[in-house]
Amino acid sequence: MTNDNALQMTPEDHQKAFTEVAFLIESFANTIDNIMGGATAPVGRIAGRSIARKLPLNLHQPTLASVLDLLAKRMQAGFQMTASATSETSSEITFGHCALRDVCALRSIETGSAVCKLFHAYFDGMVNELLHRPVKSEIITTGQVCRITTCSQ
C-alpha cells in the first residue's frame, strides 16, 4: 500500500536542499566567527552541552572512550569517526566521511576553518556534558581524512 500524499524527493531535490543547508551553515559559522572575533569555542561548547543534555542517555561511570564510541554510533549518518585511545584521558579521532567536509567542499571553504572549529567546539561540549569533565580537542590534520586529539581532565 502506498501513500499518495507521501513526499517524493528526487536526487535533484536532495542536492538543492544540501546546497541551501551548506550555505546556511557557512553563513552561521562565519557570523559567529565575526561576532566573536574568532573565539567561537564558547558558543559551540554551550550548544553541544545543551544538545547532550537532551539525549535520552544515562551513562554510568562514563569514560572518554565510552562517550566517544557512543557519539560515533549516534552520529554515523553524517560522520565516520574512529577513536583510538592514547591514554585514559585522551584519544585521537579520525574522521573518514564528514558531512561538514562535504559542506566545505561544496562552498569552497578550507577544512579546518570556522565551520570545522565551531563543529569541534560543539563536539567538545557534547563530550564534556556526557563525561562530566572538561574536554578540549585540537585539529591535527585536515583534508580527505581529518584527525583530532581529544583530551579530558
PDB file of C-alpha atoms in Angstrom:
ATOM      1  CA  MET A   1       0.000   0.000   0.000  1.00  0.00           C
ATOM      2  CA  THR A   2       1.446   3.360  -0.979  1.00  0.00           C
ATOM      3  CA  ASN A   3       0.678   6.739   0.425  1.00  0.00           C
ATOM      4  CA  ASP A   4      -0.211   9.075  -2.430  1.00  0.00           C
ATOM      5  CA  ASN A   5       0.395  12.041  -0.150  1.00  0.00           C
ATOM      6  CA  ALA A   6       3.972  10.995   0.668  1.00  0.00           C
ATOM      7  CA  LEU A   7       6.632  13.498  -0.283  1.00  0.00           C
ATOM      8  CA  GLN A   8       8.665  12.200  -3.185  1.00  0.00           C
ATOM      9  CA  MET A   9      12.209  13.559  -3.172  1.00  0.00           C
ATOM     10  CA  THR A  10      14.397  13.268  -6.223  1.00  0.00           C
ATOM     11  CA  PRO A  11      18.214  13.307  -6.142  1.00  0.00           C
ATOM     12  CA  GLU A  12      17.990  16.847  -7.516  1.00  0.00           C
ATOM     13  CA  ASP A  13      15.741  17.835  -4.584  1.00  0.00           C
ATOM     14  CA  HIS A  14      18.296  16.422  -2.146  1.00  0.00           C
ATOM     15  CA  GLN A  15      21.114  18.321  -3.869  1.00  0.00           C
ATOM     16  CA  LYS A  16      19.166  21.586  -3.754  1.00  0.00           C
ATOM     17  CA  ALA A  17      18.436  21.068  -0.053  1.00  0.00           C
ATOM     18  CA  PHE A  18      22.087  20.248   0.675  1.00  0.00           C
ATOM     19  CA  THR A  19      23.208  23.352  -1.216  1.00  0.00           C
ATOM     20  CA  GLU A  20      20.868  25.522   0.859  1.00  0.00           C
ATOM     21  CA  VAL A  21      21.904  23.908   4.151  1.00  0.00           C
ATOM     22  CA  ALA A  22      25.592  24.275   3.244  1.00  0.00           C
ATOM     23  CA  PHE A  23      25.052  27.977   2.562  1.00  0.00           C
ATOM     24  CA  LEU A  24      23.274  28.399   5.911  1.00  0.00           C
ATOM     25  CA  ILE A  25      25.977  26.505   7.829  1.00  0.00           C
ATOM     26  CA  GLU A  26      28.707  28.639   6.254  1.00  0.00           C
ATOM     27  CA  SER A  27      26.767  31.836   6.963  1.00  0.00           C
ATOM     28  CA  PHE A  28      26.103  30.842  10.573  1.00  0.00           C
ATOM     29  CA  ALA A  29      29.718  29.821  11.262  1.00  0.00           C
ATOM     30  CA  ASN A  30      31.128  32.958   9.647  1.00  0.00           C
ATOM     31  CA  THR A  31      28.689  35.213  11.508  1.00  0.00           C
ATOM     32  CA  ILE A  32      29.570  33.639  14.859  1.00  0.00           C
ATOM     33  CA  ASP A  33      33.280  33.829  13.961  1.00  0.00           C
ATOM     34  CA  ASN A  34      32.987  37.535  13.040  1.00  0.00           C
ATOM     35  CA  ILE A  35      30.962  38.447  16.126  1.00  0.00           C
ATOM     36  CA  MET A  36      33.223  36.512  18.480  1.00  0.00           C
ATOM     37  CA  GLY A  37      36.450  37.595  16.785  1.00  0.00           C
ATOM     38  CA  GLY A  38      37.489  34.007  16.162  1.00  0.00           C
ATOM     39  CA  ALA A  39      36.730  32.846  19.709  1.00  0.00           C
ATOM     40  CA  THR A  40      33.834  30.553  18.738  1.00  0.00           C
ATOM     41  CA  ALA A  41      34.643  27.777  21.191  1.00  0.00           C
ATOM     42  CA  PRO A  42      32.280  29.014  23.956  1.00  0.00           C
ATOM     43  CA  VAL A  43      29.349  29.199  21.518  1.00  0.00           C
ATOM     44  CA  GLY A  44      29.993  25.685  20.206  1.00  0.00           C
ATOM     45  CA  ARG A  45      30.542  24.249  23.678  1.00  0.00           C
ATOM     46  CA  ILE A  46      27.329  25.718  25.053  1.00  0.00           C
ATOM     47  CA  ALA A  47      25.370  24.337  22.088  1.00  0.00           C
ATOM     48  CA  GLY A  48      26.997  20.905  22.434  1.00  0.00           C
ATOM     49  CA  ARG A  49      26.327  20.702  26.153  1.00  0.00           C
ATOM     50  CA  SER A  50      22.730  21.750  25.595  1.00  0.00           C
ATOM     51  CA  ILE A  51      22.062  19.071  22.983  1.00  0.00           C
ATOM     52  CA  ALA A  52      23.828  16.377  25.037  1.00  0.00           C
ATOM     53  CA  ARG A  53      21.506  17.091  27.982  1.00  0.00           C
ATOM     54  CA  LYS A  54      18.575  16.297  25.688  1.00  0.00           C
ATOM     55  CA  LEU A  55      19.906  12.924  24.558  1.00  0.00           C
ATOM     56  CA  PRO A  56      17.954  10.017  26.075  1.00  0.00           C
ATOM     57  CA  LEU A  57      21.005   8.604  27.831  1.00  0.00           C
ATOM     58  CA  ASN A  58      22.004   7.652  31.320  1.00  0.00           C
ATOM     59  CA  LEU A  59      25.662   6.707  31.354  1.00  0.00           C
ATOM     60  CA  HIS A  60      27.007   5.053  34.481  1.00  0.00           C
ATOM     61  CA  GLN A  61      30.663   5.838  35.138  1.00  0.00           C
ATOM     62  CA  PRO A  62      31.369   7.130  31.620  1.00  0.00           C
ATOM     63  CA  THR A  63      34.894   7.110  30.250  1.00  0.00           C
ATOM     64  CA  LEU A  64      36.256   9.163  27.391  1.00  0.00           C
ATOM     65  CA  ALA A  65      36.430   6.015  25.266  1.00  0.00           C
ATOM     66  CA  SER A  66      32.819   5.006  26.002  1.00  0.00           C
ATOM     67  CA  VAL A  67      31.482   8.518  25.300  1.00  0.00           C
ATOM     68  CA  LEU A  68      33.393   8.771  22.009  1.00  0.00           C
ATOM     69  CA  ASP A  69      32.156   5.322  20.980  1.00  0.00           C
ATOM     70  CA  LEU A  70      28.570   6.296  21.796  1.00  0.00           C
ATOM     71  CA  LEU A  71      28.794   9.556  19.823  1.00  0.00           C
ATOM     72  CA  ALA A  72      30.399   7.782  16.844  1.00  0.00           C
ATOM     73  CA  LYS A  73      27.385   5.460  16.709  1.00  0.00           C
ATOM     74  CA  ARG A  74      24.820   8.246  17.168  1.00  0.00           C
ATOM     75  CA  MET A  75      26.440  10.457  14.525  1.00  0.00           C
ATOM     76  CA  GLN A  76      27.189   7.746  11.957  1.00  0.00           C
ATOM     77  CA  ALA A  77      24.695   9.076   9.411  1.00  0.00           C
ATOM     78  CA  GLY A  78      26.927  12.093   8.791  1.00  0.00           C
ATOM     79  CA  PHE A  79      30.291  11.180  10.231  1.00  0.00           C
ATOM     80  CA  GLN A  80      32.583   8.179  10.130  1.00  0.00           C
ATOM     81  CA  MET A  81      34.571   8.590  13.335  1.00  0.00           C
ATOM     82  CA  THR A  82      37.131   6.202  14.710  1.00  0.00           C
ATOM     83  CA  ALA A  83      38.582   6.903  18.150  1.00  0.00           C
ATOM     84  CA  SER A  84      41.854   5.387  19.329  1.00  0.00           C
ATOM     85  CA  ALA A  85      42.690   5.891  22.974  1.00  0.00           C
ATOM     86  CA  THR A  86      46.177   7.252  23.543  1.00  0.00           C
ATOM     87  CA  SER A  87      45.667   7.242  27.323  1.00  0.00           C
ATOM     88  CA  GLU A  88      42.774   7.045  29.766  1.00  0.00           C
ATOM     89  CA  THR A  89      42.135  10.751  29.299  1.00  0.00           C
ATOM     90  CA  SER A  90      42.992  11.299  25.635  1.00  0.00           C
ATOM     91  CA  SER A  91      42.102   9.889  22.244  1.00  0.00           C
ATOM     92  CA  GLU A  92      42.894  10.517  18.647  1.00  0.00           C
ATOM     93  CA  ILE A  93      39.817  10.651  16.452  1.00  0.00           C
ATOM     94  CA  THR A  94      39.934  10.077  12.721  1.00  0.00           C
ATOM     95  CA  PHE A  95      37.087  11.407  10.606  1.00  0.00           C
ATOM     96  CA  GLY A  96      36.748   9.400   7.395  1.00  0.00           C
ATOM     97  CA  HIS A  97      33.475  10.644   5.997  1.00  0.00           C
ATOM     98  CA  CYS A  98      32.418  14.019   7.385  1.00  0.00           C
ATOM     99  CA  ALA A  99      29.212  15.813   6.440  1.00  0.00           C
ATOM    100  CA  LEU A 100      30.860  19.142   7.227  1.00  0.00           C
ATOM    101  CA  ARG A 101      33.790  18.338   4.947  1.00  0.00           C
ATOM    102  CA  ASP A 102      31.151  17.910   2.233  1.00  0.00           C
ATOM    103  CA  VAL A 103      29.785  21.347   3.155  1.00  0.00           C
ATOM    104  CA  CYS A 104      33.294  22.825   2.954  1.00  0.00           C
ATOM    105  CA  ALA A 105      33.887  21.222  -0.447  1.00  0.00           C
ATOM    106  CA  LEU A 106      30.595  22.491  -1.852  1.00  0.00           C
ATOM    107  CA  ARG A 107      31.168  26.025  -0.537  1.00  0.00           C
ATOM    108  CA  SER A 108      34.919  26.049  -1.438  1.00  0.00           C
ATOM    109  CA  ILE A 109      35.831  26.511   2.229  1.00  0.00           C
ATOM    110  CA  GLU A 110      39.169  25.306   3.518  1.00  0.00           C
ATOM    111  CA  THR A 111      38.764  22.456   6.014  1.00  0.00           C
ATOM    112  CA  GLY A 112      39.844  23.443   9.493  1.00  0.00           C
ATOM    113  CA  SER A 113      38.302  26.910   9.171  1.00  0.00           C
ATOM    114  CA  ALA A 114      35.350  28.476  11.029  1.00  0.00           C
ATOM    115  CA  VAL A 115      32.862  25.686  10.163  1.00  0.00           C
ATOM    116  CA  CYS A 116      35.187  22.980  11.454  1.00  0.00           C
ATOM    117  CA  LYS A 117      36.280  24.909  14.540  1.00  0.00           C
ATOM    118  CA  LEU A 118      32.675  25.570  15.518  1.00  0.00           C
ATOM    119  CA  PHE A 119      31.755  21.901  14.996  1.00  0.00           C
ATOM    120  CA  HIS A 120      34.680  20.653  17.090  1.00  0.00           C
ATOM    121  CA  ALA A 121      33.771  23.043  19.914  1.00  0.00           C
ATOM    122  CA  TYR A 122      30.199  21.713  19.662  1.00  0.00           C
ATOM    123  CA  PHE A 123      31.546  18.144  19.742  1.00  0.00           C
ATOM    124  CA  ASP A 124      33.668  19.006  22.806  1.00  0.00           C
ATOM    125  CA  GLY A 125      30.561  20.364  24.512  1.00  0.00           C
ATOM    126  CA  MET A 126      28.689  17.104  23.920  1.00  0.00           C
ATOM    127  CA  VAL A 127      31.598  15.013  25.205  1.00  0.00           C
ATOM    128  CA  ASN A 128      32.029  17.354  28.190  1.00  0.00           C
ATOM    129  CA  GLU A 129      28.381  17.025  29.179  1.00  0.00           C
ATOM    130  CA  LEU A 130      28.268  13.238  28.795  1.00  0.00           C
ATOM    131  CA  LEU A 131      31.612  12.696  30.517  1.00  0.00           C
ATOM    132  CA  HIS A 132      31.008  15.283  33.272  1.00  0.00           C
ATOM    133  CA  ARG A 133      34.559  16.595  32.846  1.00  0.00           C
ATOM    134  CA  PRO A 134      36.122  19.383  30.785  1.00  0.00           C
ATOM    135  CA  VAL A 135      37.196  18.287  27.306  1.00  0.00           C
ATOM    136  CA  LYS A 136      39.321  20.009  24.684  1.00  0.00           C
ATOM    137  CA  SER A 137      40.000  18.947  21.119  1.00  0.00           C
ATOM    138  CA  GLU A 138      42.699  20.077  18.769  1.00  0.00           C
ATOM    139  CA  ILE A 139      42.635  19.659  15.000  1.00  0.00           C
ATOM    140  CA  ILE A 140      45.819  17.870  13.931  1.00  0.00           C
ATOM    141  CA  THR A 141      45.291  17.352  10.196  1.00  0.00           C
ATOM    142  CA  THR A 142      42.589  18.239   7.707  1.00  0.00           C
ATOM    143  CA  GLY A 143      41.871  17.062   4.188  1.00  0.00           C
ATOM    144  CA  GLN A 144      40.229  13.918   2.821  1.00  0.00           C
ATOM    145  CA  VAL A 145      40.682  12.427   6.295  1.00  0.00           C
ATOM    146  CA  CYS A 146      40.830  14.676   9.338  1.00  0.00           C
ATOM    147  CA  ARG A 147      42.378  13.875  12.691  1.00  0.00           C
ATOM    148  CA  ILE A 148      41.881  15.500  16.059  1.00  0.00           C
ATOM    149  CA  THR A 149      43.091  14.819  19.570  1.00  0.00           C
ATOM    150  CA  THR A 150      40.571  14.976  22.379  1.00  0.00           C
ATOM    151  CA  CYS A 151      41.705  15.250  25.991  1.00  0.00           C
ATOM    152  CA  SER A 152      39.715  15.282  29.210  1.00  0.00           C
ATOM    153  CA  GLN A 153      40.722  16.265  32.706  1.00  0.00           C
TER     154      GLN A 153
END
